[in-house]
Amino acid sequence: MPSIKRIRQLVIGAPRDALHPEAHHNLALVAFLAWVGLGADGLSSACYGPAEAFLALGTHTQLALYLALATAVTVFVISLGYNQVIELFPSGGGGYKVATQLLGRRAGLVSGAALLVDYALTIAISVAASADALFSLLPLGLHPLKLVTTLAMVALLIVLNLRGMKESVKVLLPIFLGFFLTHAGLILYGVWSHGDALPKIFGDAIHETRELTHLWGWVPVAALFLKAYSLGGGTYTGLEAVSNNVNMLAEPRVKTGQYTMVYMALSLSFTAGGIILLYLLWDARYIEGQTLNAVVFQAIISSWHIGDTVVEHLTLIVVLALEAGLLVVAANTGFLGGPAVLANMAVDSWVPRHFRSLSARLVTQNGVLLMGVAALGILLWTNGDVSVLVVLYSINVFLTFSLSLAGLVRHWWRNRLDEARWKSRLLLAGLGFCVTAGILAVTLVEKFTEGGWLTVLITSAVIALCALVRRHYEKVRTELAKIDAALGPALGPEDDDESATAAQPLDPDAPTAIFLIGKNRGVGMHTLLWVLRMFPGHFRNFVFLNVGEVDSKSFFGQGALRSLKYRIENSLHYFIRVCRRQGMPAVARAAYGPDPVDELEKLALATMDEFPNSVCFAAKLILPEDEWFAPWLHNQTALAMQRRLHLAGRQMVVIPLKL
């Protein structure tokens, strides 16, 4: 094995067999691991979301009691809405598929673009916030190393996710559990130890509300509360991750996804609502250089009266270090969700088809790398400044939420005659839409001049780029359909063609033409007719090779591998029938794998060993317009195969086909 391959396998791991019956089972996440891998983004928002909302109340902190209740309820409302998404779309896709199928193609594009930007920012902001938490415990002289540390964290996460999603989740599992257990313990102790103050908290909240409404009126008081509620909207980010990645879950997927959403909703509502309640009970106040969580946790730890300030400080360090660690786990959600959205958009031709491809480890490698590179670029551009990243991050999340829930409202209304429980589902989806759309509107108005405009600009640029890619694919697809109609007509029923089933023996020593066939009949027929015209009567054997690419759609889709095999075998059988009708001996060979070029190379070399007097032929599409991005949108299999076979000392001819 070459040295580069050995190093790659050492870092990433050995290849996996995509066709092995247990392949997907061994990669799929059970509900508990899915809670860790996909729920960390939402749970980590408890590190900053509740604090943003609490501080927005200013001196009227008594209203935070309503805020804690509203936060817990909102988590469940959004979660229940996304439970409907999981049920309706068990193959994954989440917000992108919901908007596409329930609101239309353009709404799906907007939702998909927003999700892509959101996931890249999830990685960037989570890692940057993690570094802030860690470096707040270190001397100021070491702070110049913060940016380098964030970049190194992203690089480590890229490697973990290239190894496989299950591996990355298992590595990060102890951090996730450590965070949840320590914070749950602090919340329970903090509320229990000040339990006698709870009646006073309720009384103060009611008294403060009456006084403010008497002085200001209901509208200003409601505006203050809604502003704080909306600015704490970061608390709800990450709840869409499960619906986006249902295809990664263990069977039965819908049940696993719904159990995961229950875990997420319970843990996030308890943690976020509990932390806001702690701010109230322990009278937390902002201190320069410290997070509000650090302030209240330090107060709780000090109340234990351990008697040793060093032990107290070490306990606080452990708690904050686990917060930093959970933020890294949350960053991993971007590497799970982003590539999944890219793969779904690639199926619909919004982004290059390469993003559907799986690596030898059965990972959407191109998507992982794009998310990682985008996050690195964002961190370098913003210098890892969390205050800037928060503004960029806040809008797209609720844009996707709003589109998804609006799609559900439309779906249940349209299907009200066929669904017995349509009223309750419509009410729940409508309530969720009102909540998320309201948060989106307030956040956009409040943050537009502080950087919100940049988020809108970036998302719009992604939308425009996706539209260009789809237009290119549609143009190529139209031209290929014309070629298929002209050169690859239907042959009719096989029973009507006696010669179609009359197999003739092949002579291994006779001149043999080997054709590398794709999914378009017309392209393959063009290659066959060109060979017959240029070498009349020379070739005695005709061998057709085709490789089925096991990509994200075929690997994660239920029954999709069987459908892939059927399409490949049906395509090869077509050419066998064409040759046998002309009295030409022909056979076909097929292979399947995540890398079609590797599989095709092995298949071609084995076939050429069997037929030593052979030449390979393949067609290459020549596009009518020389668009600079066009070569990257197509796999260039013919040229890659020609180079590999030439290096192996074999003959291959590439035939141009101008569209």
XYZ file of C-alpha atoms in Angstrom:
659
model
C 0.000 0.000 0.000
C 1.402 3.475 -0.908
C 2.562 5.598 2.001
C -0.145 8.235 1.461
C -2.869 5.597 1.670
C -1.337 4.118 4.814
C -1.252 7.531 6.498
C -4.821 8.228 5.384
C -6.062 4.952 6.829
C -4.171 5.585 10.066
C -5.861 8.977 10.506
C -9.294 8.313 9.025
C -9.627 4.536 9.329
C -9.942 1.540 7.029
C -12.534 1.495 4.207
C -15.981 0.064 4.845
C -18.039 -2.179 2.609
C -21.100 -0.174 1.569
C -22.952 -3.307 0.439
C -22.479 -5.263 3.656
C -25.899 -5.890 5.236
C -24.711 -4.513 8.578
C -22.969 -1.432 7.131
C -25.757 1.049 7.817
C -26.676 -0.624 11.095
C -23.111 -0.223 12.376
C -23.094 3.477 11.459
C -26.616 4.395 12.561
C -27.167 6.281 15.788
C -29.526 4.972 18.457
C -31.660 7.564 20.259
C -29.174 8.067 23.104
C -26.176 8.616 20.806
C -28.317 10.806 18.547
C -29.182 12.916 21.608
C -25.465 13.351 22.213
C -24.457 13.953 18.593
C -27.416 16.063 17.485
C -28.739 17.481 20.751
C -25.518 19.101 21.881
C -26.116 22.153 19.689
C -29.386 22.904 21.447
C -28.151 22.073 24.947
C -24.991 24.143 24.536
C -27.115 27.220 23.835
C -27.886 27.189 27.569
C -24.340 28.549 27.936
C -25.321 31.890 26.368
C -29.019 32.019 25.346
C -30.619 32.410 28.798
C -28.045 35.020 29.813
C -28.803 37.150 26.728
C -32.517 37.056 27.520
C -32.051 37.783 31.239
C -29.715 40.736 30.682
C -32.130 42.225 28.125
C -34.666 42.745 30.959
C -32.358 45.300 32.545
C -33.423 46.141 36.105
C -36.797 44.439 35.727
C -35.420 40.996 36.482
C -38.614 39.849 38.222
C -40.109 39.332 34.749
C -37.541 36.587 34.233
C -39.936 34.160 35.921
C -42.218 34.458 32.897
C -39.140 34.165 30.723
C -38.152 30.844 32.296
C -41.646 29.437 31.775
C -41.869 30.778 28.213
C -38.470 29.299 27.367
C -39.433 25.825 28.593
C -42.780 25.934 26.784
C -41.232 27.221 23.548
C -38.726 24.376 23.489
C -41.587 21.872 23.642
C -43.686 23.711 21.048
C -40.858 23.714 18.500
C -39.881 20.135 19.366
C -43.438 18.864 18.895
C -43.590 20.656 15.556
C -40.398 18.970 14.429
C -41.756 15.622 15.615
C -44.329 16.090 12.848
C -41.474 16.742 10.404
C -39.778 13.486 11.427
C -43.031 11.588 10.914
C -43.719 13.123 7.502
C -40.132 12.903 6.251
C -38.581 9.695 7.647
C -35.709 9.824 5.143
C -34.365 13.071 6.616
C -33.928 16.480 5.079
C -35.700 18.401 7.805
C -36.320 22.061 7.085
C -35.072 21.811 3.497
C -37.385 18.978 2.464
C -40.342 20.399 4.380
C -40.065 23.765 2.639
C -39.432 22.141 -0.765
C -42.309 19.693 -0.728
C -44.852 21.695 1.265
C -44.132 25.283 0.149
C -42.382 24.883 -3.187
C -38.952 24.662 -4.778
C -37.958 28.280 -4.150
C -38.900 28.148 -0.473
C -36.834 24.967 -0.209
C -33.835 26.735 -1.719
C -34.122 29.595 0.776
C -34.431 27.145 3.678
C -31.515 25.022 2.436
C -29.240 28.025 1.940
C -30.126 29.335 5.400
C -29.346 25.935 6.915
C -25.960 25.732 5.178
C -24.917 29.145 6.479
C -26.344 28.265 9.892
C -24.371 25.025 10.190
C -21.098 26.674 9.174
C -21.736 29.354 11.789
C -22.701 26.668 14.340
C -19.191 25.281 14.055
C -17.543 28.695 14.181
C -19.507 30.194 17.072
C -19.440 27.029 19.185
C -15.686 26.616 18.880
C -15.066 30.342 19.436
C -17.302 30.369 22.545
C -15.533 27.256 23.792
C -12.173 28.971 23.437
C -13.520 32.027 25.279
C -14.616 29.830 28.180
C -11.246 28.097 28.361
C -9.141 31.232 28.037
C -11.167 33.059 30.677
C -9.405 30.722 33.122
C -5.941 31.575 31.728
C -3.679 34.627 32.071
C -4.216 37.467 29.595
C -0.744 36.891 28.200
C -1.900 33.629 26.634
C -4.967 35.115 24.916
C -3.165 35.729 21.582
C -3.156 31.922 21.213
C -6.972 31.798 21.308
C -7.495 31.986 17.538
C -4.891 29.292 16.880
C -6.646 27.089 19.436
C -10.033 27.541 17.734
C -8.550 26.623 14.347
C -6.939 23.527 15.844
C -10.295 22.499 17.372
C -11.989 22.732 13.977
C -9.205 20.692 12.354
C -9.606 17.987 15.022
C -13.356 17.845 14.459
C -12.819 17.515 10.695
C -10.620 14.448 11.261
C -13.093 12.905 13.730
C -15.981 13.320 11.303
C -13.989 11.968 8.365
C -13.593 8.802 10.426
C -17.373 8.526 10.781
C -20.270 10.075 12.631
C -20.556 7.311 15.219
C -16.845 7.578 16.071
C -17.068 11.344 16.537
C -20.112 11.012 18.800
C -18.528 8.324 20.990
C -15.367 10.406 21.483
C -17.450 13.394 22.607
C -19.928 11.394 24.748
C -18.129 11.837 28.125
C -18.032 15.619 27.683
C -21.738 15.793 26.893
C -22.725 13.668 29.869
C -20.338 15.533 32.166
C -21.912 18.853 31.220
C -25.469 17.667 31.661
C -24.867 15.943 34.996
C -22.902 18.822 36.570
C -25.344 21.479 35.396
C -28.376 19.433 36.374
C -26.836 18.973 39.813
C -26.117 22.694 40.187
C -29.622 23.628 39.040
C -31.320 21.166 41.394
C -29.173 22.199 44.360
C -29.526 25.897 43.540
C -33.331 25.704 43.406
C -33.609 23.366 46.434
C -31.358 25.462 48.660
C -33.365 28.607 47.862
C -36.707 26.842 47.659
C -38.177 28.951 50.428
C -37.706 32.005 48.202
C -39.898 30.635 45.406
C -43.198 32.045 46.803
C -41.541 35.452 47.068
C -40.300 35.163 43.465
C -43.850 34.533 42.257
C -45.199 37.398 44.337
C -42.489 39.797 43.132
C -43.158 38.884 39.498
C -46.874 39.636 39.842
C -46.201 42.847 41.795
C -43.607 44.047 39.235
C -45.989 43.324 36.380
C -48.800 45.329 38.000
C -46.540 48.286 38.741
C -45.035 48.416 35.261
C -48.373 48.100 33.519
C -49.745 50.870 35.742
C -46.810 53.169 34.909
C -46.203 52.241 31.246
C -49.251 50.360 30.077
C -49.481 46.818 28.733
C -47.910 47.504 25.328
C -44.475 48.743 26.561
C -44.294 45.948 29.138
C -45.132 43.348 26.503
C -42.549 44.930 24.163
C -39.849 44.684 26.851
C -40.669 41.051 27.522
C -40.834 40.137 23.811
C -37.494 41.838 23.171
C -35.828 39.796 25.931
C -37.622 36.647 24.794
C -36.480 37.150 21.193
C -32.885 38.036 22.036
C -32.713 34.758 23.947
C -33.759 32.948 20.789
C -30.345 31.354 20.533
C -31.595 28.989 23.241
C -33.687 27.108 20.673
C -31.029 26.621 18.023
C -30.200 23.030 17.212
C -33.707 21.618 17.670
C -33.946 21.041 13.898
C -30.837 18.838 13.800
C -32.686 15.548 14.363
C -35.192 16.092 11.557
C -32.341 17.004 9.210
C -30.526 13.758 10.003
C -33.243 11.114 10.389
C -31.390 9.051 7.769
C -28.498 8.655 10.232
C -30.681 7.110 12.917
C -31.158 3.453 13.757
C -34.327 1.663 12.684
C -37.145 2.298 13.252
C -36.050 5.784 12.266
C -39.231 7.668 13.094
C -39.444 6.232 16.618
C -35.732 6.789 17.184
C -36.051 10.390 15.981
C -39.069 11.081 18.168
C -37.379 9.612 21.246
C -34.342 11.768 20.482
C -36.548 14.871 20.277
C -38.058 13.986 23.671
C -34.559 13.743 25.199
C -33.594 17.054 23.604
C -36.742 18.882 24.684
C -36.562 17.649 28.277
C -32.851 18.358 28.699
C -32.928 21.795 27.036
C -36.104 23.060 28.710
C -34.865 21.877 32.101
C -31.387 23.360 31.666
C -32.325 26.678 30.034
C -35.373 27.319 32.196
C -33.522 26.173 35.307
C -30.577 28.495 34.671
C -32.902 31.515 34.292
C -34.543 30.527 37.564
C -31.088 30.368 39.191
C -30.369 33.935 38.026
C -33.482 35.030 39.882
C -33.021 32.988 43.044
C -29.342 33.855 43.437
C -29.690 37.479 42.298
C -27.066 37.103 39.568
C -25.505 40.331 38.291
C -23.221 40.882 35.328
C -19.502 41.079 36.209
C -16.943 42.269 33.679
C -14.967 39.396 32.178
C -17.305 36.680 33.433
C -20.351 35.009 31.971
C -23.582 35.123 33.929
C -23.384 31.342 34.263
C -19.950 31.643 35.831
C -21.272 34.235 38.293
C -24.223 32.164 39.486
C -22.303 28.867 39.562
C -19.526 30.464 41.574
C -22.106 31.730 44.070
C -23.636 28.264 44.374
C -20.267 26.542 44.818
C -19.201 29.096 47.433
C -22.402 28.405 49.388
C -21.244 24.844 49.970
C -18.724 26.235 52.493
C -16.046 23.747 51.560
C -13.559 25.910 53.447
C -10.890 25.694 50.767
C -10.952 28.383 48.070
C -8.626 26.297 45.901
C -11.103 23.396 45.842
C -13.945 25.799 45.099
C -11.991 27.347 42.254
C -11.088 23.924 40.860
C -14.757 22.908 40.970
C -15.683 26.035 39.023
C -12.920 25.262 36.517
C -14.351 21.779 35.965
C -17.847 23.186 35.391
C -16.652 25.853 32.939
C -14.335 23.388 31.196
C -17.293 21.086 30.637
C -19.218 24.052 29.212
C -16.328 24.653 26.840
C -16.251 20.966 25.995
C -19.980 20.854 25.284
C -19.607 23.790 22.919
C -17.085 21.708 20.978
C -19.626 18.871 20.890
C -22.178 21.402 19.613
C -19.768 22.388 16.856
C -19.827 18.750 15.794
C -23.542 19.142 15.002
C -22.533 21.352 12.100
C -20.444 18.497 10.703
C -23.402 16.112 11.003
C -26.186 18.401 9.793
C -24.414 20.509 7.165
C -23.267 17.620 4.934
C -26.727 16.027 5.236
C -28.387 19.205 3.936
C -25.800 19.458 1.159
C -26.491 15.853 0.147
C -30.241 16.479 -0.027
C -29.730 19.658 -2.037
C -27.344 17.797 -4.362
C -30.088 15.253 -5.094
C -32.221 18.185 -6.296
C -29.287 19.682 -8.269
C -28.973 22.858 -6.186
C -25.338 22.110 -5.326
C -22.693 20.012 -7.149
C -23.441 16.287 -7.164
C -20.108 15.591 -5.484
C -21.814 16.403 -2.190
C -23.898 13.229 -2.517
C -20.776 11.091 -2.663
C -19.580 8.984 0.242
C -15.964 8.340 1.151
C -14.482 4.898 1.727
C -15.568 5.343 5.364
C -19.163 5.909 4.143
C -19.030 9.562 5.189
C -20.213 12.546 3.112
C -16.598 13.645 2.941
C -17.022 16.619 0.605
C -19.694 18.095 2.841
C -17.562 17.641 5.963
C -14.628 19.361 4.299
C -16.754 22.242 2.989
C -18.310 22.864 6.414
C -14.869 22.742 8.025
C -13.237 25.070 5.506
C -16.177 27.502 5.721
C -15.920 27.553 9.526
C -12.157 28.129 9.366
C -12.691 30.998 6.942
C -15.354 32.577 9.152
C -13.123 32.304 12.233
C -10.189 33.900 10.423
C -12.383 36.659 9.018
C -14.034 37.510 12.373
C -10.922 36.741 14.434
C -13.088 34.369 16.462
C -15.108 37.241 17.965
C -18.229 35.657 19.489
C -20.118 38.980 19.634
C -19.862 39.251 15.837
C -20.644 35.590 15.247
C -23.794 35.711 17.414
C -25.273 38.385 15.173
C -24.485 36.400 12.026
C -25.861 33.229 13.584
C -29.192 34.357 14.981
C -31.309 35.055 11.883
C -31.007 31.989 9.646
C -32.041 29.581 12.406
C -35.463 31.138 12.797
C -35.878 31.640 9.064
C -35.660 27.855 8.672
C -37.931 27.263 11.686
C -40.573 29.613 10.267
C -40.531 28.082 6.787
C -40.772 24.546 8.172
C -43.691 25.314 10.480
C -45.454 27.331 7.772
C -45.132 24.278 5.533
C -46.729 22.110 8.220
C -49.615 24.566 8.587
C -50.245 24.384 4.865
C -49.950 20.592 4.835
C -52.473 19.966 7.616
C -54.933 22.449 6.148
C -54.735 20.811 2.722
C -55.129 17.339 4.227
C -57.819 18.220 6.760
C -60.303 15.852 5.101
C -57.909 12.886 5.247
C -56.391 13.330 8.694
C -58.510 12.715 11.804
C -56.236 14.748 14.101
C -55.664 17.642 11.702
C -57.040 20.314 14.062
C -54.620 19.626 16.916
C -51.682 19.278 14.531
C -52.620 22.445 12.656
C -52.977 24.345 15.936
C -49.588 23.157 17.167
C -47.846 23.979 13.865
C -49.566 27.376 13.732
C -48.536 28.200 17.279
C -44.959 27.226 16.508
C -44.963 29.356 13.366
C -46.236 32.423 15.239
C -43.543 32.000 17.898
C -40.622 31.478 15.509
C -41.749 34.108 12.984
C -42.127 36.610 15.822
C -38.636 35.880 17.120
C -37.270 36.185 13.567
C -38.935 39.552 13.018
C -37.760 41.043 16.329
C -34.212 39.683 15.902
C -33.964 41.003 12.356
C -35.095 44.476 13.403
C -32.944 44.579 16.539
C -29.772 43.178 14.951
C -29.975 44.319 11.317
C -27.627 47.289 11.673
C -25.325 45.335 14.003
C -24.443 42.755 11.363
C -27.782 41.181 10.512
C -27.536 42.721 7.053
C -24.386 40.672 6.458
C -26.213 37.423 7.232
C -28.910 38.379 4.729
C -26.227 39.195 2.141
C -24.320 35.910 2.641
C -27.487 33.805 2.492
C -28.615 35.650 -0.643
C -25.244 34.945 -2.276
C -25.577 31.222 -1.466
C -29.080 31.227 -2.961
C -27.828 32.873 -6.164
C -24.966 30.387 -6.497
C -27.318 27.431 -5.990
C -29.647 28.815 -8.664
C -26.736 28.993 -11.139
C -25.750 25.399 -10.404
C -29.294 24.121 -10.889
C -29.712 26.055 -14.149
C -26.540 24.431 -15.473
C -27.680 20.925 -14.514
C -31.120 21.472 -16.038
C -29.546 22.613 -19.296
C -27.289 19.537 -19.431
C -30.189 17.259 -18.466
C -32.318 18.658 -21.317
C -29.555 18.021 -23.865
C -28.945 14.493 -22.580
C -32.669 13.745 -22.829
C -32.523 14.703 -26.514
C -29.568 12.363 -27.066
C -31.335 9.535 -25.217
C -34.420 10.006 -27.388
C -32.377 10.046 -30.599
C -29.825 7.298 -29.904
C -31.293 5.194 -27.097
C -34.919 4.415 -28.007
C -36.922 1.799 -26.158
C -36.470 -1.704 -27.587
C -39.952 -2.929 -26.846
C -40.920 -6.139 -25.024
C -38.104 -8.660 -24.780
C -40.477 -11.505 -25.611
C -40.955 -10.035 -29.075
C -37.209 -10.287 -29.775
C -36.027 -13.894 -29.946
C -32.417 -12.949 -30.618
C -32.314 -10.784 -27.499
C -32.015 -13.861 -25.321
C -29.707 -15.834 -27.597
C -26.357 -15.589 -25.874
C -23.282 -16.214 -28.043
C -19.967 -17.402 -26.609
C -17.083 -14.925 -26.418
C -13.558 -15.765 -27.526
C -11.132 -14.384 -24.876
C -8.342 -14.052 -27.478
C -10.445 -12.152 -30.013
C -10.357 -8.344 -30.323
C -12.617 -6.982 -27.606
C -14.233 -3.589 -27.143
C -14.924 -2.691 -23.522
C -17.428 0.112 -22.965
C -17.666 2.144 -19.783
C -21.363 2.901 -19.564
C -23.135 5.493 -17.436
C -26.797 6.026 -16.678
C -27.625 7.691 -20.028
C -28.412 5.228 -22.807
C -27.851 7.802 -25.520
C -24.274 8.478 -24.415
C -23.496 4.749 -24.363
C -25.088 4.232 -27.783
C -23.075 7.132 -29.185
C -19.877 5.379 -28.038
C -20.965 1.993 -29.439
C -21.970 3.445 -32.824
C -18.715 5.409 -33.057
C -16.665 2.226 -32.502
C -18.691 0.262 -35.071
C -18.261 3.058 -37.590
C -14.533 3.615 -37.026
C -13.565 -0.098 -36.710
C -16.038 -2.002 -38.911
C -15.808 -5.739 -38.375
C -12.693 -5.526 -36.188
C -14.055 -6.240 -32.708
C -15.533 -9.677 -32.059
C -16.462 -9.261 -28.402
C -18.387 -6.454 -26.740
C -18.206 -6.017 -22.970
C -20.199 -3.365 -21.109
C -19.139 -2.163 -17.661
C -21.127 -0.016 -15.280
C -20.603 1.005 -11.663
C -23.368 1.960 -9.282
C -22.242 4.759 -7.007
C -23.351 4.158 -3.432
C -23.964 7.763 -2.418
C -25.876 9.328 0.451
C -29.209 8.846 -1.306
C -28.759 5.152 -2.102
C -26.985 4.217 1.146
C -29.282 5.933 3.632
C -32.529 5.460 1.706
C -34.726 2.504 2.609
C -34.568 -0.002 -0.233
C -32.471 2.413 -2.300
C -29.573 -0.025 -2.764
C -31.954 -2.525 -4.340
C -33.253 0.200 -6.648
C -29.693 1.152 -7.574
C -28.845 -2.436 -8.502
C -32.013 -2.721 -10.567
C -31.196 0.452 -12.541
C -27.634 -0.634 -13.226
C -28.603 -4.136 -14.331
C -31.442 -2.810 -16.472
C -29.101 -0.339 -18.189
C -26.515 -3.043 -18.968
C -29.191 -5.435 -20.190
C -30.292 -2.811 -22.726
C -26.887 -2.822 -24.431
C -26.717 -6.623 -24.352
C -29.995 -6.745 -26.257
C -28.813 -4.162 -28.788
C -25.656 -6.175 -29.545
C -27.367 -9.552 -29.689
C -29.932 -8.191 -32.142
C -27.006 -7.468 -34.454
C -25.462 -10.886 -33.873
C -22.568 -9.463 -31.812
C -21.444 -11.486 -28.744
C -21.815 -9.325 -25.641
C -21.609 -9.595 -21.869
C -22.000 -7.118 -19.031
C -20.281 -6.632 -15.679
C -21.311 -4.426 -12.750
C -19.746 -3.245 -9.510
C -20.910 -1.060 -6.623
C -19.101 1.204 -4.198
C -18.786 4.752 -2.836
C -15.967 5.685 -5.259
C -17.088 4.896 -8.838
C -13.667 5.578 -10.361
C -11.916 3.137 -8.009
C -14.540 0.460 -8.592
C -14.528 1.036 -12.353
C -10.722 0.805 -12.453
C -10.745 -2.565 -10.648
C -13.541 -3.847 -12.869
C -11.854 -2.661 -16.073
C -8.452 -4.132 -15.179
C -10.006 -7.485 -14.283
C -11.941 -7.521 -17.559
C -8.862 -6.570 -19.598
C -6.941 -9.397 -17.927
C -9.698 -11.752 -19.048
C -9.640 -10.297 -22.579
C -5.982 -9.351 -23.213
C -6.644 -8.112 -26.772
C -8.995 -5.355 -25.668
C -9.457 -1.589 -25.727
C -11.634 0.485 -23.407
C -13.970 3.154 -24.763
C -15.865 5.890 -22.939
C -17.551 9.161 -23.877
C -16.838 12.582 -22.446
C -19.422 15.325 -22.569
C -18.328 18.549 -24.261
C -20.482 21.385 -23.000
C -21.683 23.987 -25.527
C -20.536 26.863 -23.316
C -17.172 26.925 -21.619
C -18.388 27.868 -18.137
C -15.503 28.121 -15.684
C -17.312 26.164 -12.960
C -18.735 23.450 -15.235
C -15.851 20.924 -14.913
C -16.269 20.815 -11.139
C -19.981 20.058 -11.502
C -19.305 16.808 -13.371
C -17.256 13.832 -12.245
C -14.875 13.622 -15.274
C -14.868 9.824 -14.937
C -13.721 9.198 -18.521
C -10.552 11.300 -18.192
C -9.754 9.901 -14.741
C -10.120 6.334 -16.038
C -8.009 7.036 -19.109
C -5.164 8.321 -16.949
C -5.318 5.344 -14.576
C -5.452 2.757 -17.343
C -2.629 4.416 -19.264
C -0.493 4.343 -16.122
C -1.290 0.621 -15.869
C -0.149 0.106 -19.478
C -3.661 -0.467 -20.865
C -5.385 1.156 -23.821
C -8.359 3.469 -23.537
C -9.966 5.869 -25.998
C -12.124 8.814 -24.875
C -14.731 9.853 -27.422
C -16.037 13.448 -27.263
C -19.766 14.042 -27.290
C -20.745 17.657 -27.780
C -24.089 18.576 -26.300
